[in-house]
CSV table of C-alpha atoms and ligand atoms in Angstrom, one decimal:
chain,number,residue,atom,x,y,z
Q,1,MET,CA,-0.1,0.0,0.0
Q,2,THR,CA,1.7,3.2,-1.1
Q,3,VAL,CA,0.5,6.7,-1.5
Q,4,THR,CA,0.4,7.5,-5.4
Q,5,GLY,CA,2.1,10.7,-6.6
Q,6,ALA,CA,-1.5,12.0,-7.4
Q,7,ALA,CA,-2.8,11.1,-3.9
Q,8,ALA,CA,0.1,12.9,-2.2
Q,9,ALA,CA,-0.3,15.9,-4.5
Q,10,ALA,CA,-4.1,16.1,-3.7
Q,11,ALA,CA,-3.5,15.8,0.0
Q,12,SER,CA,-4.2,19.1,1.5
Q,13,VAL,CA,-1.9,20.6,4.0
Q,14,LEU,CA,-3.4,21.7,7.3
Q,15,PRO,CA,-3.7,25.6,7.4
Q,16,GLY,CA,-1.3,25.4,10.3
Q,17,SER,CA,1.6,23.8,8.4
Q,18,THR,CA,4.5,26.1,8.0
Q,19,ALA,CA,7.1,26.8,5.2
Q,20,TRP,CA,9.8,27.0,7.9
Q,21,GLY,CA,13.2,27.1,6.6
Q,22,ALA,CA,12.4,27.6,3.0
Q,23,ALA,CA,15.4,29.0,0.9
Q,24,ARG,CA,17.6,29.4,4.2
Q,25,GLU,CA,21.3,28.5,3.9
Q,26,GLY,CA,24.1,28.7,6.4
Q,27,ARG,CA,24.1,29.0,10.3
Q,28,ARG,CA,21.3,30.9,12.1
Q,29,ARG,CA,21.7,32.3,15.5
Q,30,TYR,CA,19.7,30.3,18.1
Q,31,ALA,CA,18.9,30.8,21.7
Q,32,LEU,CA,17.3,28.2,24.1
Q,33,VAL,CA,15.0,29.1,27.0
Q,34,GLY,CA,14.2,26.1,29.6
Q,35,THR,CA,17.4,23.9,30.0
Q,36,GLY,CA,15.9,21.0,31.6
Q,37,VAL,CA,16.0,17.4,30.4
Q,38,ARG,CA,14.3,18.1,26.9
Q,39,GLY,CA,16.2,21.3,26.3
Q,40,ASN,CA,19.6,19.9,27.2
Q,41,SER,CA,19.3,16.7,25.1
Q,42,MET,CA,16.9,17.1,22.1
Q,43,TRP,CA,17.5,20.9,21.6
Q,44,GLY,CA,20.8,21.1,23.1
Q,45,ARG,CA,23.5,18.3,23.0
Q,46,GLY,CA,21.5,16.8,20.0
Q,47,LEU,CA,22.0,20.1,18.0
Q,48,VAL,CA,25.7,20.6,18.9
Q,49,ALA,CA,26.4,17.0,18.0
Q,50,ARG,CA,24.7,17.0,14.5
Q,51,TYR,CA,23.7,20.5,13.3
Q,52,ALA,CA,27.1,22.5,13.9
Q,53,ASP,CA,27.0,23.6,10.4
Q,54,THR,CA,23.5,25.2,10.6
Q,55,VAL,CA,23.1,26.0,14.3
Q,56,GLU,CA,25.0,28.6,16.3
Q,57,PHE,CA,24.0,28.6,19.9
Q,58,VAL,CA,24.1,32.4,21.1
Q,59,GLY,CA,22.4,32.2,24.5
Q,60,LEU,CA,20.9,29.8,27.2
Q,61,CYS,CA,18.2,30.9,29.7
Q,62,ASP,CA,16.7,29.2,32.6
Q,63,VAL,CA,15.0,30.6,35.7
Q,64,ASN,CA,17.2,28.2,37.7
Q,65,PRO,CA,20.7,29.7,37.6
Q,66,LEU,CA,22.4,26.5,38.5
Q,67,ARG,CA,20.6,24.4,35.9
Q,68,VAL,CA,21.5,26.8,33.1
Q,69,GLU,CA,25.2,26.4,34.0
Q,70,VAL,CA,24.9,22.6,33.9
Q,71,ALA,CA,23.4,22.8,30.5
Q,72,LYS,CA,26.3,25.3,29.2
Q,73,ARG,CA,28.7,22.6,30.5
Q,74,ASP,CA,26.9,19.7,28.9
Q,75,LEU,CA,26.4,21.3,25.7
Q,76,GLY,CA,30.0,22.5,25.5
Q,77,VAL,CA,29.2,25.9,24.2
Q,78,SER,CA,30.7,29.3,25.0
Q,79,CYS,CA,27.6,31.5,24.7
Q,80,PRO,CA,26.4,33.4,27.8
Q,81,THR,CA,23.8,32.3,30.2
Q,82,PHE,CA,20.8,34.2,31.5
Q,83,THR,CA,18.0,33.7,34.0
Q,84,ARG,CA,15.8,36.4,32.5
Q,85,LEU,CA,14.4,35.9,29.0
Q,86,GLU,CA,14.3,39.7,28.2
Q,87,ASP,CA,17.9,40.2,29.2
Q,88,MET,CA,19.0,37.2,26.8
Q,89,LEU,CA,16.9,38.4,23.8
Q,90,GLY,CA,18.2,41.9,24.3
Q,91,ALA,CA,21.7,41.1,24.8
Q,92,VAL,CA,22.4,38.3,22.1
Q,93,LYS,CA,19.7,39.0,19.6
Q,94,PRO,CA,18.9,35.6,18.4
Q,95,GLU,CA,17.2,34.9,15.0
Q,96,VAL,CA,15.3,31.9,16.5
Q,97,LEU,CA,14.2,31.2,20.2
Q,98,MET,CA,13.8,27.5,21.2
Q,99,VAL,CA,11.2,27.2,23.8
Q,100,THR,CA,11.7,24.3,26.2
Q,101,THR,CA,10.4,25.6,29.6
Q,102,VAL,CA,7.6,24.1,31.7
Q,103,ASP,CA,4.5,24.2,29.6
Q,104,ALA,CA,2.8,27.0,31.4
Q,105,ALA,CA,5.6,29.4,30.5
Q,106,HIS,CA,5.6,28.7,26.7
Q,107,ALA,CA,3.2,31.3,25.8
Q,108,GLU,CA,5.0,34.3,27.5
Q,109,CYS,CA,8.2,33.1,26.0
Q,110,ILE,CA,6.6,33.0,22.5
Q,111,VAL,CA,4.9,36.1,22.7
Q,112,THR,CA,8.1,37.9,23.9
Q,113,ALA,CA,10.2,36.5,21.1
Q,114,LEU,CA,7.7,37.3,18.4
Q,115,ASP,CA,7.3,40.8,19.6
Q,116,ARG,CA,11.0,41.3,19.2
Q,117,GLY,CA,10.8,40.0,15.7
Q,118,ILE,CA,12.3,36.5,16.4
Q,119,ASP,CA,11.0,33.2,15.0
Q,120,VAL,CA,10.1,30.6,17.5
Q,121,ILE,CA,10.4,26.8,17.8
Q,122,THR,CA,8.5,25.6,20.7
Q,123,GLU,CA,8.0,22.3,22.5
Q,124,LYS,CA,4.4,21.0,22.6
Q,125,PRO,CA,2.0,22.0,24.0
Q,126,MET,CA,2.1,25.5,22.6
Q,127,VAL,CA,-0.2,26.9,25.3
Q,128,ILE,CA,-2.1,25.6,28.4
Q,129,ASP,CA,-5.3,27.6,28.1
Q,130,GLU,CA,-7.5,29.6,25.7
Q,131,ALA,CA,-6.3,33.0,27.0
Q,132,GLN,CA,-2.6,32.0,26.1
Q,133,CYS,CA,-3.7,30.4,22.8
Q,134,ARG,CA,-5.3,33.9,21.7
Q,135,ALA,CA,-2.4,35.8,22.9
Q,136,VAL,CA,0.2,33.5,20.9
Q,137,LEU,CA,-2.1,33.6,17.6
Q,138,GLU,CA,-2.4,37.4,17.9
Q,139,ALA,CA,1.3,37.9,18.4
Q,140,GLU,CA,2.3,35.7,15.5
Q,141,LYS,CA,-0.2,37.7,13.2
Q,142,ARG,CA,0.9,41.1,14.3
Q,143,ASN,CA,4.5,40.5,13.9
Q,144,LYS,CA,4.5,38.3,10.7
Q,145,LYS,CA,7.0,35.9,12.4
Q,146,GLN,CA,6.8,32.1,12.4
Q,147,ILE,CA,6.3,29.5,15.0
Q,148,VAL,CA,7.1,25.7,14.6
Q,149,VAL,CA,5.5,23.4,17.2
Q,150,THR,CA,7.7,20.3,17.5
Q,151,PHE,CA,5.2,17.4,17.2
Q,152,ASN,CA,7.7,14.8,17.0
Q,153,TYR,CA,5.2,11.9,16.9
Q,154,ARG,CA,4.2,12.8,13.6
Q,155,TYR,CA,7.7,12.0,12.3
Q,156,SER,CA,8.1,8.3,13.3
Q,157,PRO,CA,7.9,6.0,10.3
Q,158,LYS,CA,5.0,4.1,11.8
Q,159,HIS,CA,2.8,7.3,12.0
Q,160,GLN,CA,3.8,8.5,8.7
Q,161,LYS,CA,2.6,5.1,7.4
Q,162,ILE,CA,-0.8,5.5,9.0
Q,163,LYS,CA,-1.1,8.8,7.3
Q,164,GLU,CA,-0.1,7.3,3.8
Q,165,VAL,CA,-2.7,4.5,4.3
Q,166,LEU,CA,-5.5,6.9,5.1
Q,167,LEU,CA,-4.3,9.3,2.2
Q,168,SER,CA,-4.5,6.0,-0.2
Q,169,GLY,CA,-8.3,6.0,0.2
Q,170,ASP,CA,-8.2,2.3,0.8
Q,171,ILE,CA,-10.6,2.5,3.9
Q,172,GLY,CA,-12.8,5.0,2.2
Q,173,THR,CA,-13.9,8.0,4.3
Q,174,VAL,CA,-13.2,7.8,8.0
Q,175,SER,CA,-16.4,8.1,10.0
Q,176,SER,CA,-15.0,7.3,13.4
Q,177,VAL,CA,-11.8,6.6,15.4
Q,178,ASP,CA,-11.2,4.5,18.5
Q,179,PHE,CA,-8.0,5.7,20.3
Q,180,SER,CA,-6.8,4.3,23.6
Q,181,TRP,CA,-3.3,5.3,25.0
Q,182,TYR,CA,-1.8,3.6,28.0
Q,183,LEU,CA,0.9,4.9,30.2
Q,184,ASP,CA,2.5,2.4,32.6
Q,185,THR,CA,3.5,2.6,36.3
Q,186,THR,CA,6.9,3.7,35.2
Q,187,HIS,CA,6.3,6.4,32.6
Q,188,GLY,CA,2.8,7.4,33.7
Q,189,ALA,CA,3.8,7.5,37.3
Q,190,ASP,CA,6.6,9.8,36.5
Q,191,TYR,CA,4.2,12.6,35.4
Q,192,PHE,CA,3.0,12.5,39.1
Q,193,ARG,CA,6.3,12.8,40.5
Q,194,ARG,CA,7.0,16.1,38.5
Q,195,TRP,CA,5.5,19.4,37.9
Q,196,HIS,CA,3.1,17.7,35.5
Q,197,ARG,CA,0.9,16.8,38.4
Q,198,LEU,CA,-0.2,20.4,38.8
Q,199,ARG,CA,-2.7,21.7,36.3
Q,200,GLU,CA,-1.3,25.3,36.7
Q,201,LYS,CA,2.1,24.1,35.4
Q,202,GLY,CA,1.2,21.6,32.5
Q,203,GLY,CA,-2.4,22.3,31.9
Q,204,SER,CA,-3.3,18.7,33.2
Q,205,LEU,CA,-2.5,15.6,31.0
Q,206,TRP,CA,-5.4,16.5,28.7
Q,207,VAL,CA,-2.9,19.2,27.5
Q,208,HIS,CA,0.5,18.2,28.4
Q,209,LYS,CA,0.3,14.5,27.2
Q,210,ALA,CA,-2.8,14.2,25.0
Q,211,THR,CA,-2.0,17.4,22.9
Q,212,HIS,CA,0.5,14.8,21.1
Q,213,HIS,CA,-2.4,12.4,20.4
Q,214,PHE,CA,-4.8,15.2,19.4
Q,215,ASP,CA,-2.4,16.6,16.9
Q,216,LEU,CA,-1.8,13.1,15.3
Q,217,ILE,CA,-5.6,12.8,15.1
Q,218,ASN,CA,-6.0,16.1,13.5
Q,219,TRP,CA,-3.3,15.5,11.1
Q,220,TRP,CA,-4.2,11.9,10.2
Q,221,LEU,CA,-7.8,13.1,9.5
Q,222,ASP,CA,-6.9,16.4,8.1
Q,223,ALA,CA,-9.6,17.9,10.0
Q,224,GLU,CA,-9.9,20.1,13.2
Q,225,PRO,CA,-11.9,19.5,16.4
Q,226,VAL,CA,-15.4,21.1,16.7
Q,227,GLU,CA,-16.7,19.8,20.0
Q,228,VAL,CA,-15.6,17.8,23.0
Q,229,SER,CA,-17.4,15.9,25.8
Q,230,ALA,CA,-15.2,14.4,28.4
Q,231,PHE,CA,-14.9,12.7,31.8
Q,232,GLY,CA,-11.9,12.7,34.1
Q,233,SER,CA,-11.0,11.5,37.5
Q,234,LEU,CA,-8.1,10.8,39.9
Q,235,ASN,CA,-8.2,7.1,41.0
Q,236,HIS,CA,-4.7,6.1,42.0
Q,237,TYR,CA,-2.2,8.9,42.4
Q,238,GLY,CA,-2.4,12.0,44.7
Q,239,LYS,CA,-4.7,11.8,47.7
Q,240,LYS,CA,-5.8,8.4,46.5
Q,241,GLY,CA,-2.5,6.8,47.6
Q,242,PRO,CA,-2.2,4.8,50.9
Q,243,PHE,CA,0.5,7.0,52.3
Q,244,ARG,CA,2.8,9.9,51.2
Q,245,HIS,CA,5.8,12.1,51.9
Q,246,THR,CA,7.3,15.0,50.0
Q,247,HIS,CA,9.9,13.1,47.9
Q,248,CYS,CA,11.5,9.7,47.7
Q,249,ARG,CA,15.0,10.2,49.2
Q,250,PRO,CA,13.9,11.0,52.8
Q,251,CYS,CA,10.6,8.8,52.5
Q,252,PRO,CA,9.7,6.5,55.4
Q,253,HIS,CA,7.7,4.4,53.3
Q,254,LYS,CA,10.6,3.5,50.8
Q,255,THR,CA,10.3,-0.2,51.5
Q,256,GLN,CA,6.4,-0.5,51.1
Q,257,CYS,CA,6.2,1.9,48.1
Q,258,ALA,CA,6.1,0.3,44.6
Q,259,PHE,CA,6.6,3.8,43.2
Q,260,TYR,CA,9.9,4.4,45.2
Q,261,ARG,CA,12.7,5.7,42.9
Q,262,ASP,CA,16.2,6.3,44.0
Q,263,ILE,CA,17.2,9.3,42.0
Q,264,THR,CA,20.7,9.1,43.4
Q,265,LYS,CA,21.5,6.2,41.3
Q,266,GLU,CA,20.8,8.3,38.0
Q,267,PRO,CA,23.6,10.6,37.6
Q,268,ARG,CA,21.8,12.6,34.9
Q,269,LEU,CA,19.0,13.5,37.2
Q,270,VAL,CA,21.4,14.3,40.1
Q,271,ASP,CA,23.2,16.8,37.8
Q,272,LEU,CA,20.1,18.6,36.4
Q,273,TYR,CA,17.8,18.5,39.4
Q,274,VAL,CA,19.3,17.3,42.7
Q,275,ASN,CA,22.3,19.5,42.5
Q,276,CYS,CA,20.2,22.4,41.4
Q,277,GLU,CA,17.4,22.1,44.2
Q,278,SER,CA,18.9,24.7,46.3
Q,279,ALA,CA,18.1,27.4,43.8
Q,280,ASP,CA,14.3,26.7,43.3
Q,281,GLY,CA,13.3,23.8,45.7
Q,282,TYR,CA,12.0,21.7,42.9
Q,283,LEU,CA,12.0,18.0,43.8
Q,284,ARG,CA,12.3,15.6,40.8
Q,285,ASP,CA,11.6,12.6,42.8
Q,286,GLY,CA,8.3,14.0,44.2
Q,287,CYS,CA,5.9,11.5,45.9
Q,288,VAL,CA,3.3,10.5,43.4
Q,289,PHE,CA,0.9,10.4,46.4
Q,290,ARG,CA,1.1,14.0,47.3
Q,291,GLU,CA,-2.1,15.8,48.3
Q,292,ASP,CA,-1.5,18.6,45.8
Q,293,VAL,CA,-2.1,16.4,42.6
Q,294,ASN,CA,-4.8,18.2,40.8
Q,295,VAL,CA,-4.9,16.5,37.4
Q,296,SER,CA,-6.9,13.4,36.3
Q,297,ASP,CA,-5.1,10.1,36.0
Q,298,THR,CA,-7.9,8.5,34.1
Q,299,MET,CA,-9.5,10.5,31.2
Q,300,ASN,CA,-12.1,9.6,28.3
Q,301,ALA,CA,-13.4,12.0,25.6
Q,302,VAL,CA,-15.5,12.0,22.5
Q,303,VAL,CA,-14.5,14.5,19.9
Q,304,ARG,CA,-16.4,15.6,16.8
Q,305,TYR,CA,-14.4,17.0,13.8
Q,306,THR,CA,-15.1,19.5,11.0
Q,307,ASN,CA,-15.1,16.6,8.5
Q,308,GLY,CA,-18.1,14.9,10.5
Q,309,ALA,CA,-15.8,12.2,12.0
Q,310,THR,CA,-15.9,11.4,15.7
Q,311,MET,CA,-13.1,10.0,17.9
Q,312,SER,CA,-13.5,7.9,21.2
Q,313,TYR,CA,-10.4,8.5,23.0
Q,314,SER,CA,-9.0,7.4,26.4
Q,315,LEU,CA,-5.7,8.0,28.5
Q,316,ASN,CA,-4.9,6.0,31.4
Q,317,THR,CA,-1.8,6.4,33.5
Q,318,PHE,CA,-1.2,3.5,35.8
Q,319,MET,CA,-1.3,0.6,33.5
Q,320,PRO,CA,1.0,-2.6,33.6
Q,321,LEU,CA,1.9,-1.9,30.0
Q,322,GLU,CA,2.6,1.1,27.7
Q,323,GLY,CA,1.5,1.7,24.2
Q,324,TYR,CA,-1.8,2.3,22.2
Q,325,ARG,CA,-4.6,0.7,20.4
Q,326,LEU,CA,-6.0,2.8,17.5
Q,327,ALA,CA,-8.5,2.2,14.8
Q,328,PHE,CA,-10.1,4.2,12.0
Q,329,ASN,CA,-13.5,3.0,10.9
Q,330,GLY,CA,-14.0,4.0,7.2
Q,331,THR,CA,-16.8,3.5,4.7
Q,332,LYS,CA,-14.7,0.7,2.7
Q,333,GLY,CA,-12.8,-0.8,5.5
Q,334,ARG,CA,-10.9,-0.5,8.8
Q,335,LEU,CA,-7.4,0.3,9.7
Q,336,GLU,CA,-6.2,-1.0,13.0
Q,337,VAL,CA,-3.1,-0.3,14.9
Q,338,ARG,CA,-1.7,-1.9,18.1
Q,339,ASP,CA,1.5,-0.4,19.4
Q,340,PHE,CA,3.5,-2.0,22.2
Q,341,GLU,CA,6.1,0.1,23.9
Q,342,ARG,CA,6.6,-1.9,27.0
Q,343,GLN,CA,4.7,-4.9,28.5
Q,344,PRO,CA,5.6,-7.6,30.8
Q,345,TRP,CA,5.6,-10.3,27.9
Q,346,ASP,CA,7.4,-10.6,24.6
Q,347,VAL,CA,6.0,-9.4,21.4
Q,348,PRO,CA,7.2,-10.2,18.0
Q,349,GLU,CA,6.8,-6.7,16.7
Q,350,GLU,CA,6.6,-3.4,18.4
Q,351,THR,CA,3.9,-2.0,16.1
Q,352,GLU,CA,1.3,-4.0,13.9
Q,353,ILE,CA,-0.9,-2.2,11.4
Q,354,TYR,CA,-3.6,-4.0,9.4
Q,355,VAL,CA,-6.2,-2.9,6.8
Q,356,THR,CA,-9.3,-4.9,6.4
Q,357,ARG,CA,-11.6,-4.2,3.6
Q,358,ASN,CA,-15.4,-4.6,3.8
Q,359,PHE,CA,-16.3,-7.9,2.2
Q,360,GLY,CA,-12.6,-8.5,1.7
Q,361,LYS,CA,-9.4,-9.8,3.4
Q,362,ARG,CA,-7.0,-8.4,6.1
Q,363,GLU,CA,-3.7,-7.1,4.8
Q,364,LYS,CA,-0.7,-6.5,7.1
Q,365,ILE,CA,1.1,-3.1,6.2
Q,366,GLU,CA,4.8,-3.1,6.5
Q,367,ILE,CA,6.5,-0.4,8.6
Q,368,PRO,CA,10.0,1.0,7.9
Q,369,LYS,CA,12.4,0.3,10.7
Q,370,ALA,CA,13.2,3.4,12.9
Q,371,GLU,CA,16.0,4.1,15.4
Q,372,GLY,CA,16.2,7.0,17.9
Q,373,GLY,CA,14.1,8.8,20.2
Q,374,HIS,CA,10.2,8.7,20.0
Q,375,GLY,CA,10.0,6.0,17.4
Q,376,GLY,CA,12.6,7.8,15.2
Q,377,GLY,CA,10.3,10.8,15.2
Q,378,ASP,CA,13.1,13.2,17.0
Q,379,ASP,CA,15.7,12.9,14.5
Q,380,ARG,CA,13.5,13.3,11.4
Q,381,LEU,CA,11.9,16.3,12.8
Q,382,ARG,CA,15.3,17.9,13.6
Q,383,ASP,CA,16.4,17.3,10.0
Q,384,LEU,CA,13.3,18.9,8.7
Q,385,ILE,CA,13.9,22.0,11.0
Q,386,PHE,CA,17.6,22.3,10.5
Q,387,ARG,CA,18.4,20.9,7.1
Q,388,ASN,CA,15.1,21.6,5.4
Q,389,PRO,CA,15.0,18.6,3.0
Q,390,GLN,CA,12.2,18.1,0.4
Q,391,VAL,CA,9.3,16.4,1.8
Q,392,PRO,CA,5.6,15.8,0.6
Q,393,ASP,CA,3.2,18.5,1.8
Q,394,TYR,CA,1.7,16.3,4.4
Q,395,MET,CA,5.1,15.9,6.1
Q,396,ARG,CA,5.7,19.7,6.4
Q,397,LEU,CA,6.4,21.2,9.7
Q,398,PRO,CA,3.4,22.0,12.1
Q,399,GLY,CA,2.9,25.6,12.8
Q,400,SER,CA,0.8,27.6,15.3
Q,401,ARG,CA,-2.6,26.5,14.0
Q,402,ALA,CA,-1.7,22.8,14.5
Q,403,GLY,CA,-0.3,24.0,17.9
Q,404,ALA,CA,-3.6,25.7,18.8
Q,405,THR,CA,-6.0,23.0,17.7
Q,406,SER,CA,-4.3,20.1,19.4
Q,407,CYS,CA,-4.2,22.1,22.7
Q,408,LEU,CA,-7.7,23.3,22.4
Q,409,THR,CA,-9.0,19.8,22.1
Q,410,GLY,CA,-7.5,19.2,25.5
Q,411,ILE,CA,-8.5,22.5,27.0
Q,412,ALA,CA,-12.1,21.7,25.9
Q,413,ALA,CA,-11.9,18.3,27.4
Q,414,ARG,CA,-10.6,19.8,30.6
Q,415,LYS,CA,-13.4,22.3,30.6
Q,416,SER,CA,-16.1,19.6,29.8
Q,417,VAL,CA,-15.0,17.7,32.9
Q,418,ASP,CA,-15.1,20.7,35.0
Q,419,GLU,CA,-18.4,21.9,33.9
Q,420,GLY,CA,-20.0,18.5,33.1
Q,421,ARG,CA,-21.2,19.6,29.6
Q,422,PRO,CA,-20.0,19.3,25.9
Q,423,VAL,CA,-17.6,22.3,25.0
Q,424,LYS,CA,-17.3,23.7,21.4
Q,425,ILE,CA,-13.8,24.9,20.3
Q,426,ALA,CA,-15.4,28.0,19.1
Q,427,GLU,CA,-16.3,29.0,22.5
Q,428,LEU,CA,-12.6,29.2,23.5
Q,429,VAL,CA,-10.9,30.6,20.5
Q,430,SER,CA,-12.1,31.9,17.2
Q,431,LEU,CA,-9.6,30.3,14.8
Y,1,NAD,N1,8.0,16.3,22.4
Y,1,NAD,C1,8.3,15.4,23.5
Y,1,NAD,O1,8.2,14.5,23.2
Y,1,NAD,C2,8.6,16.0,24.7
Y,1,NAD,C3,9.4,15.2,25.7
Y,1,NAD,C4,9.8,15.8,26.9
Y,1,NAD,C5,9.4,17.1,27.2
Y,1,NAD,N2,8.6,17.9,26.1
Y,1,NAD,C6,8.4,19.3,26.6
Y,1,NAD,O2,9.6,20.0,26.8
Y,1,NAD,C7,9.4,21.0,27.7
Y,1,NAD,C8,10.3,20.9,28.9
Y,1,NAD,O3,10.1,19.5,29.4
Y,1,NAD,P1,11.3,18.8,30.5
Y,1,NAD,O4,10.9,17.6,30.6
Y,1,NAD,O5,12.5,19.3,30.0
Y,1,NAD,O6,11.0,19.6,31.9
Y,1,NAD,P2,12.1,20.1,32.9
Y,1,NAD,O7,11.4,20.3,34.1
Y,1,NAD,O8,13.2,19.1,33.0
Y,1,NAD,O9,12.8,21.6,32.3
Y,1,NAD,C9,11.9,22.6,32.3
Y,1,NAD,C10,12.9,23.9,32.6
Y,1,NAD,O10,12.2,25.0,32.4
Y,1,NAD,C11,12.6,26.0,33.4
Y,1,NAD,N3,11.7,27.1,33.4
Y,1,NAD,C12,10.5,27.1,34.1
Y,1,NAD,N4,9.9,28.3,33.9
Y,1,NAD,C13,10.9,29.1,33.1
Y,1,NAD,C14,10.8,30.3,32.5
Y,1,NAD,N5,9.6,31.2,32.8
Y,1,NAD,N6,11.8,30.9,32.0
Y,1,NAD,C15,12.8,30.1,31.7
Y,1,NAD,N7,13.0,28.8,32.3
Y,1,NAD,C16,12.0,28.3,33.0
Y,1,NAD,C17,12.8,25.1,34.6
Y,1,NAD,O11,13.6,25.7,35.6
Y,1,NAD,C18,13.4,23.8,34.1
Y,1,NAD,O12,14.8,23.9,33.9
Y,1,NAD,C19,7.9,20.9,28.4
Y,1,NAD,O13,7.2,21.7,27.6
Y,1,NAD,C20,7.5,19.4,27.8
Y,1,NAD,O14,6.2,19.5,27.4
Y,1,NAD,C21,8.4,17.3,25.1
């Protein structure tokens, strides 16, 4: 099953896709704000190692003065460091700002950069609420600068393959989608150790995590969300736990707690967080049962899209396995995906994709092999941003509209849970 040249050409580009990088050659001046693990690795060392011919680091910034120095050492760069974004932008005048702070700070960083005429590459989620969303979209428009939102999931070969099967028309018009994402007691629990457990920092997992999934669906369906109905609850972490402490290191419940994590055995986390605690008090090994957890760990939503399709979506965070089940139900057949990331049994293949035609047979879809972070998506995304290779329109970089529509699905879901009613996207932001 391949996408023919004609089908690829006919595929429309989401209005949010951006022509980033077109006709740009040589090195550009990049600054980075938010030098935690993602900034350090994906957008720090990862660029120094592979993109020295196109990327020049001119400044690093983090509100934690110790962590920004760890980053400078890790990256091996000689640029100055800052604890205030305004100071950095004024002093080093970058052409592009890379935003990898906690989610709640993205919007302010993006608007500050755009208002100084600087293009922005931002980690997901672009924003965590509707007011931030409006502010970012208006700033982009008034400054005529560009935003790229780094939806790496789109760029793993398996996700590209799903897009191509849908574009081929083999299953007809998609009428509904079944999408269940499972986070396990390792990865899922880690959200509850960190700032992600607080809605005011990460917008809840409806926004922080599900923005990836909602973006994939918008892109796969070539559609945007219209209305969302959702339920969400806290069933396992936070105040639902049997005991609690501030964090793991001094915890009196170490021996009984299945979630105990000895961060002192992980040198990278010690460098980035433990050794920087004195500056901001942030505990990377926070207790998953702290009373202040104010996000759901169990989430279900139904979403209706501009093309009439609907999606049943769920996100569970304390499963014995990690991965997802996904199906597109079309007028001519069904596309089914089972993705295994981690589970306590062996699987022959990490991802299985099948197309079953109505009144016909089931066909197994071959997936190109991939290496690297996030199913190979991280490297392909960076190549697209920093090397600008030719790609079909449907693989072009996501821009602010994609950033907005994916976040707004989660923001609407969160509001639907809070208010016990369906929420229309148009109530939140006029796109
Ligand atoms: N695309 C992906 O697959 C992926 C994976 C991991 C993280 N992320 C995203 O990357 C971002 C960073 O995540 P992380 O895991 O590195 O978190 P982290 O906690 O390790 O790092 C965040 C950093 O931001 C700093 N910070 C907070 N507010 C700031 C502000 N106003 N100005 C400057 N610095 C500020 C913190 O001090 C910290 O060093 C998040 O938005 C997250 O959603 C994306």
